[in-house]
Amino acid sequence: MPIIKGLEWTFDTVASTYERFRPGYTDELYKMIFDYISLDDSCYAIEVGIGGGQATLPILKTGCNLTAVEYGEEFSKLCKDKFKEYRNFSIITNKFENTNFLDNTYDLVYSASAFHWVPESVGYTKVFSMLKSGGAFARFANHPYRDKGNLSLSEEIDRIYAEYYYKFYNKKQEVPAEYSGEQALQRAKIAEKYGFVDIKYALFYRTRTFLANEYSTLLGTYSDHIAIEENIRKEFFSKIEDAINNHGGSITVYDTIDLQLARKP
């Protein structure tokens, strides 16, 4: 679904559900990151927008000193407890763009499904300043797509979105499109504008299958869905559940995960 600016606050209202229902990332993605930048206990890393900590543990396990920056107070509390056994972990509760960092200090700055909330010029300029020479910026995100194996269900869900989601936002209905390699390439090229070099990108794929109530719970972790007026949202989600139950009882989500890597000269 489209990103609606100004809804950053919504995630923190469902922090524990977000932590349980939002997915992590693939082993192949982390291998590519670690092949690009070596991390050990002498290194310093920043995670921009930790959320429920879906992308944190593989970085912590390298032994590097990891500081997360998280706007949501509930997410911060959740992750402090979740990673309390790791002495190399700390968290700052603030917006990344409002947080001061030392220049030329960090080996890795990374962000998982969060950097789109940071204004582009502010974010990339800040990351560039923070990194040591040779340091890396890793930006990655998950892009879910509707069930390609159950066309009748997908079409029914499109009709429900027209009736509830698009009517609520008074927007023209968009045709769902799977995230593409061209989009990943264009996102990777952004870093070049801000002085980064050695640009790389990759796509990774997986599927996830949900029962009806599980899927509606997942939808309830998306900012633009949380912001829908409660009575409308309840009816909207109920219709989604009915559609899934009437078309086999489960829905498969097709994920495309994009990774962009860039280096400070």
mmCIF file of N, CA, C and O in Angstrom, residues 165-198:
data_model
loop_
_atom_site.group_PDB
_atom_site.id
_atom_site.type_symbol
_atom_site.label_atom_id
_atom_site.label_comp_id
_atom_site.label_asym_id
_atom_site.label_seq_id
_atom_site.Cartn_x
_atom_site.Cartn_y
_atom_site.Cartn_z
ATOM 1 N N TYR A 165 -11.198 1.329 1.826
ATOM 2 C CA TYR A 165 -9.927 2.063 1.913
ATOM 3 C C TYR A 165 -9.940 3.305 1.019
ATOM 4 O O TYR A 165 -9.709 4.430 1.486
ATOM 5 N N TYR A 166 -10.209 3.116 -0.276
ATOM 6 C CA TYR A 166 -10.106 4.244 -1.199
ATOM 7 C C TYR A 166 -11.249 5.247 -0.998
ATOM 8 O O TYR A 166 -11.051 6.449 -1.193
ATOM 9 N N LYS A 167 -12.389 4.783 -0.589
ATOM 10 C CA LYS A 167 -13.481 5.706 -0.291
ATOM 11 C C LYS A 167 -13.147 6.537 0.943
ATOM 12 O O LYS A 167 -13.410 7.752 0.981
ATOM 13 N N PHE A 168 -12.547 5.913 1.960
ATOM 14 C CA PHE A 168 -12.176 6.650 3.171
ATOM 15 C C PHE A 168 -11.170 7.744 2.847
ATOM 16 O O PHE A 168 -11.276 8.875 3.336
ATOM 17 N N TYR A 169 -10.171 7.420 2.038
ATOM 18 C CA TYR A 169 -9.129 8.400 1.709
ATOM 19 C C TYR A 169 -9.497 9.283 0.517
ATOM 20 O O TYR A 169 -8.718 10.170 0.144
ATOM 21 N N ASN A 170 -10.669 9.034 -0.071
ATOM 22 C CA ASN A 170 -11.142 9.815 -1.210
ATOM 23 C C ASN A 170 -10.078 9.861 -2.315
ATOM 24 O O ASN A 170 -9.735 10.915 -2.844
ATOM 25 N N LYS A 171 -9.580 8.691 -2.630
ATOM 26 C CA LYS A 171 -8.535 8.555 -3.635
ATOM 27 C C LYS A 171 -8.992 7.623 -4.739
ATOM 28 O O LYS A 171 -9.803 6.733 -4.512
ATOM 29 N N LYS A 172 -8.422 7.835 -5.919
ATOM 30 C CA LYS A 172 -8.665 6.919 -7.029
ATOM 31 C C LYS A 172 -7.974 5.594 -6.734
ATOM 32 O O LYS A 172 -6.831 5.563 -6.275
ATOM 33 N N GLN A 173 -8.659 4.494 -7.001
ATOM 34 C CA GLN A 173 -8.078 3.189 -6.710
ATOM 35 C C GLN A 173 -6.881 2.905 -7.601
ATOM 36 O O GLN A 173 -6.910 3.131 -8.813
ATOM 37 N N GLU A 174 -5.817 2.427 -6.974
ATOM 38 C CA GLU A 174 -4.602 2.076 -7.699
ATOM 39 C C GLU A 174 -4.610 0.597 -8.054
ATOM 40 O O GLU A 174 -5.121 -0.227 -7.296
ATOM 41 N N VAL A 175 -4.044 0.278 -9.199
ATOM 42 C CA VAL A 175 -3.913 -1.118 -9.600
ATOM 43 C C VAL A 175 -2.683 -1.692 -8.886
ATOM 44 O O VAL A 175 -1.584 -1.154 -9.017
ATOM 45 N N PRO A 176 -2.840 -2.759 -8.099
ATOM 46 C CA PRO A 176 -1.690 -3.322 -7.393
ATOM 47 C C PRO A 176 -0.599 -3.744 -8.374
ATOM 48 O O PRO A 176 -0.877 -4.282 -9.447
ATOM 49 N N ALA A 177 0.642 -3.469 -8.007
ATOM 50 C CA ALA A 177 1.779 -3.835 -8.855
ATOM 51 C C ALA A 177 2.876 -4.421 -7.983
ATOM 52 O O ALA A 177 3.154 -3.910 -6.897
ATOM 53 N N GLU A 178 3.486 -5.479 -8.466
ATOM 54 C CA GLU A 178 4.570 -6.120 -7.737
ATOM 55 C C GLU A 178 5.836 -5.267 -7.844
ATOM 56 O O GLU A 178 6.134 -4.703 -8.895
ATOM 57 N N TYR A 179 6.571 -5.153 -6.739
ATOM 58 C CA TYR A 179 7.797 -4.367 -6.718
ATOM 59 C C TYR A 179 8.783 -4.926 -7.731
ATOM 60 O O TYR A 179 8.985 -6.139 -7.832
ATOM 61 N N SER A 180 9.440 -4.043 -8.486
ATOM 62 C CA SER A 180 10.243 -4.476 -9.631
ATOM 63 C C SER A 180 11.729 -4.201 -9.445
ATOM 64 O O SER A 180 12.140 -3.381 -8.604
ATOM 65 N N GLY A 181 12.520 -4.856 -10.265
ATOM 66 C CA GLY A 181 13.949 -4.608 -10.284
ATOM 67 C C GLY A 181 14.279 -3.183 -10.684
ATOM 68 O O GLY A 181 15.252 -2.602 -10.186
ATOM 69 N N GLU A 182 13.482 -2.600 -11.571
ATOM 70 C CA GLU A 182 13.719 -1.216 -11.981
ATOM 71 C C GLU A 182 13.519 -0.262 -10.804
ATOM 72 O O GLU A 182 14.289 0.701 -10.638
ATOM 73 N N GLN A 183 12.510 -0.518 -9.985
ATOM 74 C CA GLN A 183 12.312 0.314 -8.793
ATOM 75 C C GLN A 183 13.489 0.183 -7.835
ATOM 76 O O GLN A 183 13.940 1.180 -7.249
ATOM 77 N N ALA A 184 13.987 -1.031 -7.670
ATOM 78 C CA ALA A 184 15.141 -1.244 -6.792
ATOM 79 C C ALA A 184 16.367 -0.512 -7.324
ATOM 80 O O ALA A 184 17.140 0.083 -6.555
ATOM 81 N N LEU A 185 16.570 -0.547 -8.631
ATOM 82 C CA LEU A 185 17.697 0.139 -9.248
ATOM 83 C C LEU A 185 17.606 1.650 -9.037
ATOM 84 O O LEU A 185 18.594 2.302 -8.675
ATOM 85 N N GLN A 186 16.425 2.203 -9.265
ATOM 86 C CA GLN A 186 16.254 3.651 -9.093
ATOM 87 C C GLN A 186 16.476 4.062 -7.641
ATOM 88 O O GLN A 186 17.052 5.126 -7.367
ATOM 89 N N ARG A 187 16.050 3.224 -6.713
ATOM 90 C CA ARG A 187 16.293 3.528 -5.296
ATOM 91 C C ARG A 187 17.782 3.456 -4.996
ATOM 92 O O ARG A 187 18.314 4.283 -4.248
ATOM 93 N N ALA A 188 18.471 2.483 -5.572
ATOM 94 C CA ALA A 188 19.914 2.363 -5.354
ATOM 95 C C ALA A 188 20.654 3.601 -5.858
ATOM 96 O O ALA A 188 21.628 4.055 -5.237
ATOM 97 N N LYS A 189 20.208 4.147 -6.987
ATOM 98 C CA LYS A 189 20.892 5.289 -7.596
ATOM 99 C C LYS A 189 20.779 6.568 -6.775
ATOM 100 O O LYS A 189 21.559 7.510 -6.990
ATOM 101 N N ILE A 190 19.824 6.619 -5.859
ATOM 102 C CA ILE A 190 19.668 7.825 -5.032
ATOM 103 C C ILE A 190 20.975 8.159 -4.323
ATOM 104 O O ILE A 190 21.377 9.321 -4.230
ATOM 105 N N ALA A 191 21.657 7.133 -3.807
ATOM 106 C CA ALA A 191 22.868 7.358 -3.016
ATOM 107 C C ALA A 191 23.952 8.077 -3.814
ATOM 108 O O ALA A 191 24.767 8.815 -3.247
ATOM 109 N N GLU A 192 23.991 7.865 -5.129
ATOM 110 C CA GLU A 192 25.014 8.514 -5.960
ATOM 111 C C GLU A 192 24.915 10.030 -5.883
ATOM 112 O O GLU A 192 25.937 10.732 -5.938
ATOM 113 N N LYS A 193 23.706 10.543 -5.739
ATOM 114 C CA LYS A 193 23.514 11.995 -5.692
ATOM 115 C C LYS A 193 24.169 12.616 -4.477
ATOM 116 O O LYS A 193 24.423 13.824 -4.457
ATOM 117 N N TYR A 194 24.423 11.819 -3.456
ATOM 118 C CA TYR A 194 24.926 12.343 -2.190
ATOM 119 C C TYR A 194 26.374 11.926 -1.925
ATOM 120 O O TYR A 194 26.860 12.029 -0.799
ATOM 121 N N GLY A 195 27.074 11.471 -2.980
ATOM 122 C CA GLY A 195 28.494 11.230 -2.874
ATOM 123 C C GLY A 195 28.906 9.802 -2.599
ATOM 124 O O GLY A 195 30.108 9.499 -2.501
ATOM 125 N N PHE A 196 27.949 8.889 -2.471
ATOM 126 C CA PHE A 196 28.272 7.488 -2.218
ATOM 127 C C PHE A 196 28.812 6.820 -3.485
ATOM 128 O O PHE A 196 28.482 7.220 -4.609
ATOM 129 N N VAL A 197 29.603 5.768 -3.281
ATOM 130 C CA VAL A 197 30.168 5.000 -4.398
ATOM 131 C C VAL A 197 29.922 3.514 -4.155
ATOM 132 O O VAL A 197 29.332 3.131 -3.154
ATOM 133 N N ASP A 198 30.402 2.701 -5.096
ATOM 134 C CA ASP A 198 30.310 1.233 -4.976
ATOM 135 C C ASP A 198 28.865 0.799 -4.718
ATOM 136 O O ASP A 198 28.576 0.023 -3.809
#
